[in-house]
């Protein structure tokens, strides 16, 4: 997959809450705005009333996702006015699917970010299922409950992953990581780039662009 280390301005201004008036155009182009921003099953963090929304499409075997993850978390925490939505999009390996399932199963005990952070902290690529499970077990979650929740909710988890994949397809995304930062489409961002993207998103939303 081709990696991009720059912010690419995209025709996605209808995706963010400040531009809901443009949602009709996005719908006509096959983008379900509400599904991307308001899926109740999608894990989220940050400020639920934030003025900028970041939607992160990620894979736990993606080294670029892992590199960006600490900077994204730092920007969200420091800014205080960002709503972050996680879109698990396991496209690289079969083990990526297992990692996403583990993370999403942790939502049933309110520990999605704990597992997410543990999986993102595993160095390297093509991480196998056993290595992922070991990292999750060491994260402090109730592993027995997580595995029980995974079994009990596997259909719902699978449904969410399918919706995420459909949303990525509707946006024409080509790989992970991809971030929707307000009306901007970006990937492989570092701390400074995230800050610039958030500032530009605020500027555009204020200007109604």
PDB file of C-alpha atoms in Angstrom:
ATOM      1  CA  UNK A   1       0.000   0.000   0.000  1.00  0.00           C
ATOM      2  CA  UNK A   2       1.258   3.444  -0.852  1.00  0.00           C
ATOM      3  CA  UNK A   3       1.942   5.537   2.246  1.00  0.00           C
ATOM      4  CA  UNK A   4       1.407   9.278   2.378  1.00  0.00           C
ATOM      5  CA  UNK A   5       3.146  11.590   4.817  1.00  0.00           C
ATOM      6  CA  UNK A   6       1.252  14.725   3.924  1.00  0.00           C
ATOM      7  CA  UNK A   7      -2.219  16.155   4.493  1.00  0.00           C
ATOM      8  CA  UNK A   8      -4.418  15.789   1.457  1.00  0.00           C
ATOM      9  CA  UNK A   9      -7.379  18.120   1.184  1.00  0.00           C
ATOM     10  CA  UNK A  10     -10.408  16.088   0.137  1.00  0.00           C
ATOM     11  CA  UNK A  11     -13.991  16.773  -0.864  1.00  0.00           C
ATOM     12  CA  UNK A  12     -15.243  15.631   2.538  1.00  0.00           C
ATOM     13  CA  UNK A  13     -16.492  18.831   4.142  1.00  0.00           C
ATOM     14  CA  UNK A  14     -19.926  17.254   4.667  1.00  0.00           C
ATOM     15  CA  UNK A  15     -18.480  14.698   7.050  1.00  0.00           C
ATOM     16  CA  UNK A  16     -18.090  16.890  10.102  1.00  0.00           C
ATOM     17  CA  UNK A  17     -20.844  18.187  12.399  1.00  0.00           C
ATOM     18  CA  UNK A  18     -20.172  21.834  11.505  1.00  0.00           C
ATOM     19  CA  UNK A  19     -21.021  21.036   7.895  1.00  0.00           C
ATOM     20  CA  UNK A  20     -24.110  18.899   8.295  1.00  0.00           C
ATOM     21  CA  UNK A  21     -25.855  21.096   5.765  1.00  0.00           C
ATOM     22  CA  UNK A  22     -23.690  19.501   3.100  1.00  0.00           C
ATOM     23  CA  UNK A  23     -24.661  15.952   4.038  1.00  0.00           C
ATOM     24  CA  UNK A  24     -27.039  15.616   1.114  1.00  0.00           C
ATOM     25  CA  UNK A  25     -24.178  15.907  -1.341  1.00  0.00           C
ATOM     26  CA  UNK A  26     -22.136  13.337   0.584  1.00  0.00           C
ATOM     27  CA  UNK A  27     -25.080  10.933   0.654  1.00  0.00           C
ATOM     28  CA  UNK A  28     -25.486  11.305  -3.089  1.00  0.00           C
ATOM     29  CA  UNK A  29     -21.862  10.312  -3.487  1.00  0.00           C
ATOM     30  CA  UNK A  30     -22.420   7.136  -1.460  1.00  0.00           C
ATOM     31  CA  UNK A  31     -21.003   8.393   1.844  1.00  0.00           C
ATOM     32  CA  UNK A  32     -23.257   7.779   4.854  1.00  0.00           C
ATOM     33  CA  UNK A  33     -22.275  10.713   7.060  1.00  0.00           C
ATOM     34  CA  UNK A  34     -24.304   9.635  10.075  1.00  0.00           C
ATOM     35  CA  UNK A  35     -22.947   6.092   9.976  1.00  0.00           C
ATOM     36  CA  UNK A  36     -19.371   7.333  10.029  1.00  0.00           C
ATOM     37  CA  UNK A  37     -19.840   9.892  12.787  1.00  0.00           C
ATOM     38  CA  UNK A  38     -22.573   8.375  14.933  1.00  0.00           C
ATOM     39  CA  UNK A  39     -22.341   4.589  14.920  1.00  0.00           C
ATOM     40  CA  UNK A  40     -23.205   3.835  18.574  1.00  0.00           C
ATOM     41  CA  UNK A  41     -21.013   0.735  18.532  1.00  0.00           C
ATOM     42  CA  UNK A  42     -17.859   2.550  17.408  1.00  0.00           C
ATOM     43  CA  UNK A  43     -15.468   3.210  20.318  1.00  0.00           C
ATOM     44  CA  UNK A  44     -14.735   6.866  20.962  1.00  0.00           C
ATOM     45  CA  UNK A  45     -12.794   9.059  23.352  1.00  0.00           C
ATOM     46  CA  UNK A  46     -11.808  12.629  23.945  1.00  0.00           C
ATOM     47  CA  UNK A  47     -14.475  15.291  24.348  1.00  0.00           C
ATOM     48  CA  UNK A  48     -17.906  14.035  23.203  1.00  0.00           C
ATOM     49  CA  UNK A  49     -18.890  17.669  22.580  1.00  0.00           C
ATOM     50  CA  UNK A  50     -15.655  18.585  20.852  1.00  0.00           C
ATOM     51  CA  UNK A  51     -15.662  21.113  18.040  1.00  0.00           C
ATOM     52  CA  UNK A  52     -13.420  18.932  15.839  1.00  0.00           C
ATOM     53  CA  UNK A  53     -13.947  15.234  15.199  1.00  0.00           C
ATOM     54  CA  UNK A  54     -11.119  12.906  14.228  1.00  0.00           C
ATOM     55  CA  UNK A  55     -12.120   9.568  12.724  1.00  0.00           C
ATOM     56  CA  UNK A  56      -9.232   7.082  12.740  1.00  0.00           C
ATOM     57  CA  UNK A  57      -9.208   4.036  10.443  1.00  0.00           C
ATOM     58  CA  UNK A  58      -6.602   1.666  11.902  1.00  0.00           C
ATOM     59  CA  UNK A  59      -5.088  -1.830  11.754  1.00  0.00           C
ATOM     60  CA  UNK A  60      -3.144  -3.428  14.619  1.00  0.00           C
ATOM     61  CA  UNK A  61      -0.548  -4.804  12.220  1.00  0.00           C
ATOM     62  CA  UNK A  62       0.074  -1.418  10.623  1.00  0.00           C
ATOM     63  CA  UNK A  63       3.452   0.046  11.690  1.00  0.00           C
ATOM     64  CA  UNK A  64       2.389   3.502  10.536  1.00  0.00           C
ATOM     65  CA  UNK A  65      -0.691   3.323  12.784  1.00  0.00           C
ATOM     66  CA  UNK A  66       1.562   2.364  15.687  1.00  0.00           C
ATOM     67  CA  UNK A  67       3.927   5.230  14.967  1.00  0.00           C
ATOM     68  CA  UNK A  68       1.101   7.790  14.877  1.00  0.00           C
ATOM     69  CA  UNK A  69      -0.872   6.435  17.851  1.00  0.00           C
ATOM     70  CA  UNK A  70       1.030   8.162  20.701  1.00  0.00           C
ATOM     71  CA  UNK A  71       0.972  11.511  18.878  1.00  0.00           C
ATOM     72  CA  UNK A  72      -2.752  11.225  18.216  1.00  0.00           C
ATOM     73  CA  UNK A  73      -3.455  10.412  21.863  1.00  0.00           C
ATOM     74  CA  UNK A  74      -1.276  13.333  22.977  1.00  0.00           C
ATOM     75  CA  UNK A  75      -3.022  15.837  20.717  1.00  0.00           C
ATOM     76  CA  UNK A  76      -6.483  14.693  21.816  1.00  0.00           C
ATOM     77  CA  UNK A  77      -5.533  14.920  25.502  1.00  0.00           C
ATOM     78  CA  UNK A  78      -3.752  18.272  25.287  1.00  0.00           C
ATOM     79  CA  UNK A  79      -6.333  19.953  23.078  1.00  0.00           C
ATOM     80  CA  UNK A  80      -9.351  19.004  25.177  1.00  0.00           C
ATOM     81  CA  UNK A  81     -11.873  19.829  22.434  1.00  0.00           C
ATOM     82  CA  UNK A  82     -11.436  16.888  20.058  1.00  0.00           C
ATOM     83  CA  UNK A  83     -13.836  13.997  19.686  1.00  0.00           C
ATOM     84  CA  UNK A  84     -11.984  10.858  18.556  1.00  0.00           C
ATOM     85  CA  UNK A  85     -13.758   7.956  16.850  1.00  0.00           C
ATOM     86  CA  UNK A  86     -11.961   4.658  16.342  1.00  0.00           C
ATOM     87  CA  UNK A  87     -12.682   2.642  13.209  1.00  0.00           C
ATOM     88  CA  UNK A  88     -11.043  -0.766  13.446  1.00  0.00           C
ATOM     89  CA  UNK A  89     -10.308  -1.662   9.832  1.00  0.00           C
ATOM     90  CA  UNK A  90      -8.233  -4.881   9.768  1.00  0.00           C
ATOM     91  CA  UNK A  91      -6.990  -5.134   6.202  1.00  0.00           C
ATOM     92  CA  UNK A  92      -3.414  -6.381   6.460  1.00  0.00           C
ATOM     93  CA  UNK A  93      -3.515  -9.929   7.881  1.00  0.00           C
ATOM     94  CA  UNK A  94      -5.879 -12.474   9.400  1.00  0.00           C
ATOM     95  CA  UNK A  95      -4.309 -11.729  12.768  1.00  0.00           C
ATOM     96  CA  UNK A  96      -5.339  -8.099  12.288  1.00  0.00           C
ATOM     97  CA  UNK A  97      -8.949  -9.247  12.399  1.00  0.00           C
ATOM     98  CA  UNK A  98      -8.306 -11.103  15.652  1.00  0.00           C
ATOM     99  CA  UNK A  99      -6.711  -8.016  17.166  1.00  0.00           C
ATOM    100  CA  UNK A 100      -9.691  -5.887  16.209  1.00  0.00           C
ATOM    101  CA  UNK A 101     -12.046  -8.473  17.688  1.00  0.00           C
ATOM    102  CA  UNK A 102     -10.125  -8.445  20.975  1.00  0.00           C
ATOM    103  CA  UNK A 103     -10.180  -4.651  21.169  1.00  0.00           C
ATOM    104  CA  UNK A 104     -13.877  -4.415  20.385  1.00  0.00           C
ATOM    105  CA  UNK A 105     -14.736  -7.191  22.850  1.00  0.00           C
ATOM    106  CA  UNK A 106     -13.067  -5.061  25.530  1.00  0.00           C
ATOM    107  CA  UNK A 107     -15.703  -2.356  25.010  1.00  0.00           C
ATOM    108  CA  UNK A 108     -18.163  -4.519  26.946  1.00  0.00           C
ATOM    109  CA  UNK A 109     -16.102  -3.948  30.092  1.00  0.00           C
ATOM    110  CA  UNK A 110     -15.284  -0.340  29.205  1.00  0.00           C
ATOM    111  CA  UNK A 111     -11.644  -1.105  28.382  1.00  0.00           C
ATOM    112  CA  UNK A 112     -11.373  -0.610  24.630  1.00  0.00           C
ATOM    113  CA  UNK A 113      -8.580   1.946  24.865  1.00  0.00           C
ATOM    114  CA  UNK A 114      -6.630  -0.246  27.284  1.00  0.00           C
ATOM    115  CA  UNK A 115      -6.554  -3.076  24.751  1.00  0.00           C
ATOM    116  CA  UNK A 116      -6.122  -0.685  21.825  1.00  0.00           C
ATOM    117  CA  UNK A 117      -3.054   0.847  23.457  1.00  0.00           C
ATOM    118  CA  UNK A 118      -1.613  -2.579  24.315  1.00  0.00           C
ATOM    119  CA  UNK A 119      -1.963  -3.791  20.733  1.00  0.00           C
ATOM    120  CA  UNK A 120      -0.565  -0.587  19.266  1.00  0.00           C
ATOM    121  CA  UNK A 121       2.455  -0.884  21.563  1.00  0.00           C
ATOM    122  CA  UNK A 122       3.548  -4.228  20.077  1.00  0.00           C
ATOM    123  CA  UNK A 123       6.548  -3.424  17.858  1.00  0.00           C
ATOM    124  CA  UNK A 124       6.836  -4.651  14.300  1.00  0.00           C
ATOM    125  CA  UNK A 125       4.399  -5.867  11.691  1.00  0.00           C
ATOM    126  CA  UNK A 126       2.651  -9.163  10.927  1.00  0.00           C
ATOM    127  CA  UNK A 127       2.124  -9.761  14.649  1.00  0.00           C
ATOM    128  CA  UNK A 128       0.498 -13.155  15.235  1.00  0.00           C
ATOM    129  CA  UNK A 129      -2.603 -13.892  17.279  1.00  0.00           C
ATOM    130  CA  UNK A 130      -0.762 -15.392  20.256  1.00  0.00           C
ATOM    131  CA  UNK A 131       1.463 -12.340  20.610  1.00  0.00           C
ATOM    132  CA  UNK A 132      -1.604 -10.117  20.502  1.00  0.00           C
ATOM    133  CA  UNK A 133      -3.407 -12.197  23.121  1.00  0.00           C
ATOM    134  CA  UNK A 134      -0.352 -12.133  25.378  1.00  0.00           C
ATOM    135  CA  UNK A 135      -0.192  -8.335  25.179  1.00  0.00           C
ATOM    136  CA  UNK A 136      -3.893  -8.037  25.949  1.00  0.00           C
ATOM    137  CA  UNK A 137      -3.571 -10.391  28.925  1.00  0.00           C
ATOM    138  CA  UNK A 138      -0.762  -8.218  30.302  1.00  0.00           C
ATOM    139  CA  UNK A 139      -2.765  -5.008  29.891  1.00  0.00           C
ATOM    140  CA  UNK A 140      -4.804  -5.485  33.059  1.00  0.00           C
ATOM    141  CA  UNK A 141      -8.182  -6.229  31.491  1.00  0.00           C
ATOM    142  CA  UNK A 142     -10.365  -9.054  32.758  1.00  0.00           C
ATOM    143  CA  UNK A 143      -9.267 -11.549  30.114  1.00  0.00           C
ATOM    144  CA  UNK A 144     -11.809 -14.212  31.042  1.00  0.00           C
ATOM    145  CA  UNK A 145     -14.624 -11.713  30.672  1.00  0.00           C
ATOM    146  CA  UNK A 146     -13.152 -10.382  27.441  1.00  0.00           C
ATOM    147  CA  UNK A 147     -13.048 -13.842  25.882  1.00  0.00           C
ATOM    148  CA  UNK A 148     -16.578 -14.547  27.077  1.00  0.00           C
ATOM    149  CA  UNK A 149     -17.774 -11.244  25.617  1.00  0.00           C
ATOM    150  CA  UNK A 150     -15.990 -12.000  22.361  1.00  0.00           C
ATOM    151  CA  UNK A 151     -17.841 -15.292  22.084  1.00  0.00           C
ATOM    152  CA  UNK A 152     -21.192 -13.812  23.100  1.00  0.00           C
ATOM    153  CA  UNK A 153     -20.967 -10.728  20.859  1.00  0.00           C
ATOM    154  CA  UNK A 154     -18.994 -12.045  17.890  1.00  0.00           C
ATOM    155  CA  UNK A 155     -21.868 -11.351  15.489  1.00  0.00           C
ATOM    156  CA  UNK A 156     -22.173  -7.718  16.631  1.00  0.00           C
ATOM    157  CA  UNK A 157     -18.411  -7.240  16.474  1.00  0.00           C
ATOM    158  CA  UNK A 158     -18.317  -8.724  12.994  1.00  0.00           C
ATOM    159  CA  UNK A 159     -21.138  -6.434  11.954  1.00  0.00           C
ATOM    160  CA  UNK A 160     -19.244  -3.369  13.148  1.00  0.00           C
ATOM    161  CA  UNK A 161     -16.106  -4.429  11.272  1.00  0.00           C
ATOM    162  CA  UNK A 162     -18.169  -4.883   8.112  1.00  0.00           C
ATOM    163  CA  UNK A 163     -19.683  -1.410   8.535  1.00  0.00           C
ATOM    164  CA  UNK A 164     -16.238   0.100   9.041  1.00  0.00           C
ATOM    165  CA  UNK A 165     -14.989  -1.600   5.875  1.00  0.00           C
ATOM    166  CA  UNK A 166     -18.013  -0.380   3.916  1.00  0.00           C
ATOM    167  CA  UNK A 167     -17.432   3.179   5.160  1.00  0.00           C
ATOM    168  CA  UNK A 168     -13.768   3.028   4.175  1.00  0.00           C
ATOM    169  CA  UNK A 169     -14.791   1.780   0.745  1.00  0.00           C
ATOM    170  CA  UNK A 170     -17.374   4.554   0.340  1.00  0.00           C
ATOM    171  CA  UNK A 171     -14.647   7.103   1.083  1.00  0.00           C
ATOM    172  CA  UNK A 172     -12.281   5.492  -1.384  1.00  0.00           C
ATOM    173  CA  UNK A 173      -9.640   4.802   1.262  1.00  0.00           C
ATOM    174  CA  UNK A 174      -6.628   2.790   0.134  1.00  0.00           C
ATOM    175  CA  UNK A 175      -5.013   1.766   3.397  1.00  0.00           C
ATOM    176  CA  UNK A 176      -4.215   2.433   7.024  1.00  0.00           C
ATOM    177  CA  UNK A 177      -3.795   4.686   8.804  1.00  0.00           C
ATOM    178  CA  UNK A 178      -6.310   7.157   7.452  1.00  0.00           C
ATOM    179  CA  UNK A 179      -7.615  10.032   9.539  1.00  0.00           C
ATOM    180  CA  UNK A 180     -10.548  12.304   8.894  1.00  0.00           C
ATOM    181  CA  UNK A 181      -9.653  15.490  10.746  1.00  0.00           C
ATOM    182  CA  UNK A 182     -12.644  17.756  10.423  1.00  0.00           C
ATOM    183  CA  UNK A 183     -13.018  18.202   6.639  1.00  0.00           C
ATOM    184  CA  UNK A 184      -9.482  16.966   5.931  1.00  0.00           C
ATOM    185  CA  UNK A 185      -8.316  13.531   4.861  1.00  0.00           C
ATOM    186  CA  UNK A 186      -4.846  12.626   6.075  1.00  0.00           C
ATOM    187  CA  UNK A 187      -2.517   9.753   6.918  1.00  0.00           C
ATOM    188  CA  UNK A 188       0.751   8.965   8.678  1.00  0.00           C
ATOM    189  CA  UNK A 189       0.690  12.117  10.792  1.00  0.00           C
ATOM    190  CA  UNK A 190       3.045  13.058  13.601  1.00  0.00           C
ATOM    191  CA  UNK A 191       2.305  15.344  16.549  1.00  0.00           C
ATOM    192  CA  UNK A 192       2.980  18.581  14.722  1.00  0.00           C
ATOM    193  CA  UNK A 193       0.998  17.460  11.677  1.00  0.00           C
ATOM    194  CA  UNK A 194      -1.989  16.487  13.812  1.00  0.00           C
ATOM    195  CA  UNK A 195      -1.918  19.931  15.438  1.00  0.00           C
ATOM    196  CA  UNK A 196      -1.764  21.664  12.062  1.00  0.00           C
ATOM    197  CA  UNK A 197      -4.616  19.529  10.732  1.00  0.00           C
ATOM    198  CA  UNK A 198      -6.807  20.305  13.753  1.00  0.00           C
ATOM    199  CA  UNK A 199      -6.082  24.023  13.431  1.00  0.00           C
ATOM    200  CA  UNK A 200      -6.911  23.952   9.726  1.00  0.00           C
ATOM    201  CA  UNK A 201     -10.102  21.974  10.395  1.00  0.00           C
ATOM    202  CA  UNK A 202     -11.217  24.608  12.895  1.00  0.00           C
ATOM    203  CA  UNK A 203     -10.415  27.392  10.479  1.00  0.00           C
ATOM    204  CA  UNK A 204     -12.401  25.757   7.677  1.00  0.00           C
ATOM    205  CA  UNK A 205     -15.352  24.938   9.904  1.00  0.00           C
ATOM    206  CA  UNK A 206     -15.463  28.490  11.235  1.00  0.00           C
ATOM    207  CA  UNK A 207     -15.296  29.851   7.706  1.00  0.00           C
ATOM    208  CA  UNK A 208     -17.963  27.409   6.542  1.00  0.00           C
ATOM    209  CA  UNK A 209     -15.688  25.991   3.839  1.00  0.00           C
TER     210      UNK A 209
END
